[in-house]
Amino acid sequence: MKEINLTTKIAVYPLEECSETEKKLIETAKEATKKAYAPYSGFKVGAAVLLENGRIISGNNQENAAYPSGLCAERTTVFFANATHPDQKIEAIAIAAWHNGKFTDDVITPCGGCRQVLLETENRFHTPIKILMYGSEAVYVADSIKDLLPLSFGDEMLK
Ligand code: THU
């Protein structure tokens, strides 16, 4: 038997130490929580993606009375960006969540399904996507979705 140890590098920043572009992306994600449709969970998530041309596109979670028919903020936003700007690489995504009347203290991290979609997007554009996970106490930054999805299944397996 041998063991494989997988390591993940996450940078932890106070918001003030983020770059101006990152702060803007995070602010846009926070703003997007206000337009979330989350009547069932009350957990309002906002996401904002940065395209290679500098444009920022935002979105939020969209719930449904038939629960699985809803969609997370990250996928709503990435799919919208890819649907409207199919030739633009996505360079970064910021995520924020509003719950119980305030932004969460802990960082919000993407669910497994959204990680898989972010992986597909990285592979599609051959560009790592920086993930900015906002919490009011800190911002976690991963340089690529691959850091959040070890041993991932991607398109290369199908070749
Ligand atoms: N949600 C997101 O939009 N993104 C995440 O990263 C985690 C969860 C949504 C799904 C659902 O509408 C609500 O948050 C509660 O799970």
Coordinates of C-alpha atoms and ligand atoms in Angstrom, one line a residue:
M1 CA 0.0 0.0 0.0
K2 CA 1.1 3.5 -0.7
E3 CA -0.5 6.8 0.2
I4 CA -1.0 9.9 -2.0
N5 CA -1.3 13.1 0.0
L6 CA -3.1 15.9 -1.9
T7 CA -2.5 19.5 -0.8
T8 CA -4.6 22.6 -1.5
K9 CA -3.2 26.1 -1.4
I10 CA -5.7 28.7 -0.3
A11 CA -4.7 32.3 0.4
V12 CA -6.5 34.1 3.2
Y13 CA -6.9 37.8 2.8
P14 CA -8.5 40.6 4.7
L15 CA -10.7 42.4 2.2
E16 CA -8.6 45.5 2.4
E17 CA -5.6 43.6 1.1
C18 CA -7.4 42.4 -2.1
S19 CA -6.5 44.3 -5.4
E20 CA -8.9 47.0 -6.6
T21 CA -10.2 44.6 -9.4
E22 CA -10.8 41.9 -6.8
K23 CA -12.6 44.3 -4.5
K24 CA -14.8 45.4 -7.3
L25 CA -15.6 41.8 -8.2
I26 CA -16.4 41.0 -4.6
E27 CA -18.6 44.1 -4.3
T28 CA -20.5 43.1 -7.4
A29 CA -21.1 39.6 -6.0
K30 CA -22.3 41.1 -2.7
E31 CA -24.6 43.4 -4.6
A32 CA -26.0 40.5 -6.6
T33 CA -27.2 38.7 -3.5
K34 CA -29.9 41.4 -3.2
K35 CA -31.5 40.1 -6.4
A36 CA -31.3 36.4 -5.5
Y37 CA -34.6 34.4 -5.7
A38 CA -34.3 32.3 -2.6
P39 CA -37.7 32.1 -0.9
Y40 CA -37.2 28.5 0.3
S41 CA -33.7 28.6 1.9
G42 CA -33.5 32.4 2.6
F43 CA -29.8 31.9 1.7
K44 CA -29.1 34.5 -0.9
V45 CA -25.9 33.9 -2.9
G46 CA -24.4 36.3 -5.4
A47 CA -21.6 35.7 -7.9
A48 CA -19.6 37.9 -10.3
V49 CA -17.3 36.8 -13.0
L50 CA -14.5 38.8 -14.6
L51 CA -14.2 38.3 -18.4
E52 CA -10.9 38.7 -20.2
N53 CA -12.1 42.0 -21.7
G54 CA -12.6 43.4 -18.2
R55 CA -16.3 43.2 -18.2
I56 CA -18.0 41.9 -15.0
I57 CA -21.2 39.8 -15.2
S58 CA -23.2 38.9 -12.1
G59 CA -25.9 36.5 -11.1
N60 CA -27.5 34.8 -8.1
N61 CA -29.2 31.7 -7.0
Q62 CA -32.6 31.0 -8.5
E63 CA -34.7 28.6 -6.4
N64 CA -37.8 26.5 -7.3
A65 CA -40.7 24.9 -5.4
A66 CA -39.5 21.7 -7.0
Y67 CA -36.2 22.0 -5.2
P68 CA -33.7 20.4 -7.7
S69 CA -35.0 22.6 -10.5
G70 CA -33.3 25.6 -8.9
L71 CA -29.7 26.7 -9.7
C72 CA -26.8 28.0 -7.6
A73 CA -25.5 31.5 -8.1
E74 CA -22.2 30.3 -9.6
R75 CA -23.8 28.2 -12.3
T76 CA -26.4 30.8 -13.1
T77 CA -23.6 33.4 -13.6
V78 CA -21.2 31.2 -15.5
F79 CA -23.8 29.9 -17.8
F80 CA -25.1 33.4 -18.5
A81 CA -21.6 34.7 -19.2
N82 CA -20.9 31.8 -21.5
A83 CA -24.3 32.1 -23.2
T84 CA -23.8 35.8 -23.9
H85 CA -20.0 36.0 -24.3
P86 CA -19.0 32.6 -25.6
D87 CA -15.6 33.8 -26.8
Q88 CA -14.6 35.5 -23.6
K89 CA -12.4 33.6 -21.1
I90 CA -13.6 33.8 -17.5
E91 CA -10.6 34.8 -15.5
A92 CA -12.1 35.1 -12.0
I93 CA -15.3 34.6 -10.0
A94 CA -16.3 36.1 -6.6
I95 CA -19.0 34.6 -4.4
A96 CA -20.8 36.1 -1.4
A97 CA -23.8 35.0 0.6
W98 CA -26.4 36.9 2.6
H99 CA -28.1 35.0 5.4
N100 CA -30.1 35.9 8.5
G101 CA -29.9 39.6 7.7
K102 CA -26.2 39.9 7.1
F103 CA -23.3 38.7 4.9
T104 CA -21.9 35.4 6.3
D105 CA -18.9 35.6 8.6
D106 CA -17.6 32.4 7.1
V107 CA -16.6 32.3 3.5
I108 CA -19.1 30.8 1.0
T109 CA -17.6 28.0 -1.0
P110 CA -19.0 26.6 -4.3
C111 CA -20.9 23.3 -4.1
G112 CA -19.7 20.2 -5.9
G113 CA -21.9 20.7 -8.9
C114 CA -20.6 24.3 -9.4
R115 CA -17.0 23.1 -9.0
Q116 CA -17.5 20.7 -11.8
V117 CA -19.0 23.5 -14.0
L118 CA -16.1 25.8 -13.2
L119 CA -13.7 23.0 -14.1
E120 CA -15.3 22.6 -17.5
T121 CA -15.1 26.4 -18.0
E122 CA -11.4 26.4 -17.1
N123 CA -10.7 23.5 -19.5
R124 CA -12.9 25.1 -22.2
F125 CA -10.9 28.3 -22.2
H126 CA -7.5 26.8 -21.2
T127 CA -7.3 29.4 -18.4
P128 CA -7.3 29.0 -14.7
I129 CA -10.2 30.7 -12.9
K130 CA -9.3 32.6 -9.7
I131 CA -12.0 31.8 -7.0
L132 CA -12.6 34.6 -4.5
M133 CA -14.8 33.3 -1.6
Y134 CA -16.1 36.1 0.5
G135 CA -16.9 36.1 4.2
S136 CA -17.1 39.2 6.3
E137 CA -14.1 38.0 8.4
A138 CA -11.8 37.0 5.5
V139 CA -11.6 36.3 1.8
Y140 CA -10.3 32.9 0.7
V141 CA -8.6 32.9 -2.7
A142 CA -7.9 29.8 -4.8
D143 CA -5.8 30.2 -8.0
S144 CA -7.7 27.5 -9.9
I145 CA -10.8 25.4 -9.4
K146 CA -8.5 22.4 -9.6
D147 CA -7.4 23.4 -6.1
L148 CA -11.0 22.8 -4.9
L149 CA -11.6 19.7 -6.9
P150 CA -8.8 17.3 -6.6
L151 CA -8.9 14.0 -8.6
S152 CA -11.4 15.7 -10.9
F153 CA -13.1 14.2 -13.9
G154 CA -12.7 16.4 -16.9
D155 CA -12.8 16.3 -20.7
E156 CA -9.3 14.8 -21.0
M157 CA -10.7 11.5 -19.7
L158 CA -13.0 11.2 -22.7
K159 CA -10.2 11.5 -25.3
Ligands
THU1 N1 -26.1 28.0 -3.2 C1 -25.5 28.7 -4.1 O1 -26.1 29.5 -4.9 N2 -24.1 28.6 -4.2 C2 -23.4 27.9 -3.3 O2 -22.1 27.9 -3.4 C3 -24.0 27.1 -2.3 C4 -25.5 27.1 -2.3 C5 -27.6 28.1 -3.1 C6 -28.4 26.9 -3.5 C7 -29.7 27.2 -2.7 O3 -30.5 28.1 -3.5 C8 -29.2 27.9 -1.5 O4 -27.9 28.4 -1.7 C9 -29.2 27.0 -0.2 O5 -28.5 25.9 -0.5

